[in-house]
GROMACS .gro file of C-alpha atoms in nm:
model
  123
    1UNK     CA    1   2.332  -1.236  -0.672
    2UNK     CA    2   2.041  -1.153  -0.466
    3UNK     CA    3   1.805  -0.885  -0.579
    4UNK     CA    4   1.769  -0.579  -0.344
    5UNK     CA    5   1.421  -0.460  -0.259
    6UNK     CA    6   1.281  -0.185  -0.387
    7UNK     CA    7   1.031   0.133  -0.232
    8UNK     CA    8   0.758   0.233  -0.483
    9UNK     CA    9   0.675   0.594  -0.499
   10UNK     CA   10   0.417   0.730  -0.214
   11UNK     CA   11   0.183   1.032  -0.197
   12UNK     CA   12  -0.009   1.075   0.117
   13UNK     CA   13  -0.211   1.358   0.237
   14UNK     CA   14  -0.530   1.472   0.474
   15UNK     CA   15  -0.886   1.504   0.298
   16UNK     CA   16  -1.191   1.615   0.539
   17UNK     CA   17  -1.216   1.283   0.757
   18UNK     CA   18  -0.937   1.071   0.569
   19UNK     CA   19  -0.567   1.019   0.516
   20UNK     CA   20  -0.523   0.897   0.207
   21UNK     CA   21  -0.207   0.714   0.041
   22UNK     CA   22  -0.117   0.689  -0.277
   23UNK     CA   23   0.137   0.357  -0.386
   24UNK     CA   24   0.277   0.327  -0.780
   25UNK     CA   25   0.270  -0.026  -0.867
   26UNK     CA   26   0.224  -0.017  -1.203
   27UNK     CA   27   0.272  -0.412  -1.349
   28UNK     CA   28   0.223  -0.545  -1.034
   29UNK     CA   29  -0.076  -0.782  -0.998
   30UNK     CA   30  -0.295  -0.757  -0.691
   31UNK     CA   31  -0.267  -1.093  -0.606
   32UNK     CA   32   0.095  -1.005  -0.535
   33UNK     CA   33   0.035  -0.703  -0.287
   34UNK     CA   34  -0.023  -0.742   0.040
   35UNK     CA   35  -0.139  -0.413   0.292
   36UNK     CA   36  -0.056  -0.454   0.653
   37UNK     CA   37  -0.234  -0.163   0.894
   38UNK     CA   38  -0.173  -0.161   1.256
   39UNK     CA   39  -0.256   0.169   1.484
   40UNK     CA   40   0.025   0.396   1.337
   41UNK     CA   41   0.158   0.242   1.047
   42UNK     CA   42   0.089   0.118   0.688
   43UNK     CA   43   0.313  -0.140   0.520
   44UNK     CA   44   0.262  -0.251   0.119
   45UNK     CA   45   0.501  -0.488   0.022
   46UNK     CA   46   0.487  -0.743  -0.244
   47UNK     CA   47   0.645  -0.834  -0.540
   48UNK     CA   48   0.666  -0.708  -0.908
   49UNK     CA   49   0.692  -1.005  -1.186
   50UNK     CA   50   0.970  -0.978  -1.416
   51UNK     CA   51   0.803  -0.949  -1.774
   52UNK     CA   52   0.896  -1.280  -1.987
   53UNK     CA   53   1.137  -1.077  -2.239
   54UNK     CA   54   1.384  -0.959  -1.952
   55UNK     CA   55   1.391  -1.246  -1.802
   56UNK     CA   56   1.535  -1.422  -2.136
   57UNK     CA   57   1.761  -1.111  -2.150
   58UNK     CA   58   1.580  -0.971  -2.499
   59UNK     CA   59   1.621  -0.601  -2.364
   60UNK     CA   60   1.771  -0.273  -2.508
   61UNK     CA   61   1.736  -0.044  -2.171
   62UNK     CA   62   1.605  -0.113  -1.827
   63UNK     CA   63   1.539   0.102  -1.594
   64UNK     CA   64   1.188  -0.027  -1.433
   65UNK     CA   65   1.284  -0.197  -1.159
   66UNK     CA   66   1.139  -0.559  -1.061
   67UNK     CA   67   1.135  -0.792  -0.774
   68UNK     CA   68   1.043  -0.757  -0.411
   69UNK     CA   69   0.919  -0.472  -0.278
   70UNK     CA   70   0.781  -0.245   0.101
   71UNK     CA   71   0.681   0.050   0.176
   72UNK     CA   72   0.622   0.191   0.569
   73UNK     CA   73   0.428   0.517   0.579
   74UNK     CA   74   0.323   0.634   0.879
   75UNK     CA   75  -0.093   0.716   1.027
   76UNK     CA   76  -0.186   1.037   1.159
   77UNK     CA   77  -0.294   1.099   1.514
   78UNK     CA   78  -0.657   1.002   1.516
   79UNK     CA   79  -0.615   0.749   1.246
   80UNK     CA   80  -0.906   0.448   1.241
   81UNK     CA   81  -0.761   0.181   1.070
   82UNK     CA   82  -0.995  -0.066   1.122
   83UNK     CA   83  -1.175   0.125   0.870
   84UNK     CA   84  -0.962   0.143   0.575
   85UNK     CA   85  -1.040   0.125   0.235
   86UNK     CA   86  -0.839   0.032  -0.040
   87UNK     CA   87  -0.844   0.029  -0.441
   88UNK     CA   88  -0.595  -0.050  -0.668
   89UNK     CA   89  -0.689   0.119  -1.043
   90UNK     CA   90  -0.450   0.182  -1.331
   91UNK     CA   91  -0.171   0.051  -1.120
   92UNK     CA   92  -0.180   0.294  -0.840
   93UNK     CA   93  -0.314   0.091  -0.482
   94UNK     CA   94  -0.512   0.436  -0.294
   95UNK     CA   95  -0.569   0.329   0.082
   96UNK     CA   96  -0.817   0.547   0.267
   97UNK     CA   97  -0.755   0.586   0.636
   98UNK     CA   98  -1.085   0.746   0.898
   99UNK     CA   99  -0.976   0.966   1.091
  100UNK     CA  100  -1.173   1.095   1.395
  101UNK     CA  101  -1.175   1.474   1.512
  102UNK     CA  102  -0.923   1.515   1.801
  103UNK     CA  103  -1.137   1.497   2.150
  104UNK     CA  104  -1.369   1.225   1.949
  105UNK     CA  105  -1.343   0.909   2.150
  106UNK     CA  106  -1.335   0.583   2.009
  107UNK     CA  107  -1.543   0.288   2.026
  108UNK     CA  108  -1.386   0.038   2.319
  109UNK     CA  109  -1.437  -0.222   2.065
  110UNK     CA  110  -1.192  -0.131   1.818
  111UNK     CA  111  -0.927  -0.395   1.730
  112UNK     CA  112  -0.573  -0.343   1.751
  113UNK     CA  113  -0.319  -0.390   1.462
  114UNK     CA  114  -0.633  -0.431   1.161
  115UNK     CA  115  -0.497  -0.668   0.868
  116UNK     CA  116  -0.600  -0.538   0.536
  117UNK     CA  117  -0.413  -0.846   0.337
  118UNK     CA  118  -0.712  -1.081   0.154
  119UNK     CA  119  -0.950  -0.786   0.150
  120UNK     CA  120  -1.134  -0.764  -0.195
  121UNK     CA  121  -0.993  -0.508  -0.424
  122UNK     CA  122  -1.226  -0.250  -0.542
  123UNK     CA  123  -1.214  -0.134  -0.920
   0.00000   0.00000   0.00000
């Protein structure tokens, strides 16, 4: 039987200059996330590890939930994402959007459909 993916919690909300989301991933390594940011969109997906004692079936309750997981929450108007920032500390990935006042034009230079995945992680 094939595992079903699973959507971690979110919390996103507007700071002075920012949209900022919030994923839970506690157990999850951050070799096994992966951000994707295009111009009105963020995706985390990835996978969390099974821990060696449930996979041998040593377990009295489960109710964490393991395998594959994405998550699609969607950019503000004005969002910069080109510019994100992310961190991922105590098992919670925060990704820190720019976003420009409305009427503020853009550089022409910005790139389309910004890839955060292989960016370094900042503790």
């Amino acid at each position: 039987m094939k595992a079903r993916a699973w959507s971690p919690d979110v919390d996103s909300f507007a700071r002075p200059g920012c949209f900022v989301i919030r994923v839970d991933l506690p157990g999850v390594p951050p070799d096994a996330i992966r951000v994707e940011i295009s111009d009105d969109a963020l995706r985390v997906s990835g996978e969390r590890p099974r821990p060696d004692s449930a996979a041998h079936g040593c377990r009295d309750q489960v109710e964490c939930t393991y395998g594959r997981f994405s998550r699609l929450v969607a950019l503000p108007a004005g969002a910069w994402p080109n510019r994100a920032d992310a961190r991922l500390t105590g098992g919670v990935l925060e990704v820190r959007v720019p976003v420009v006042d409305e009427g503020t034009e853009l550089n022409a230079w910005r790139p389309r459909g910004a890839n955060l995945v292989g960016f370094a992680w900042r503790a």
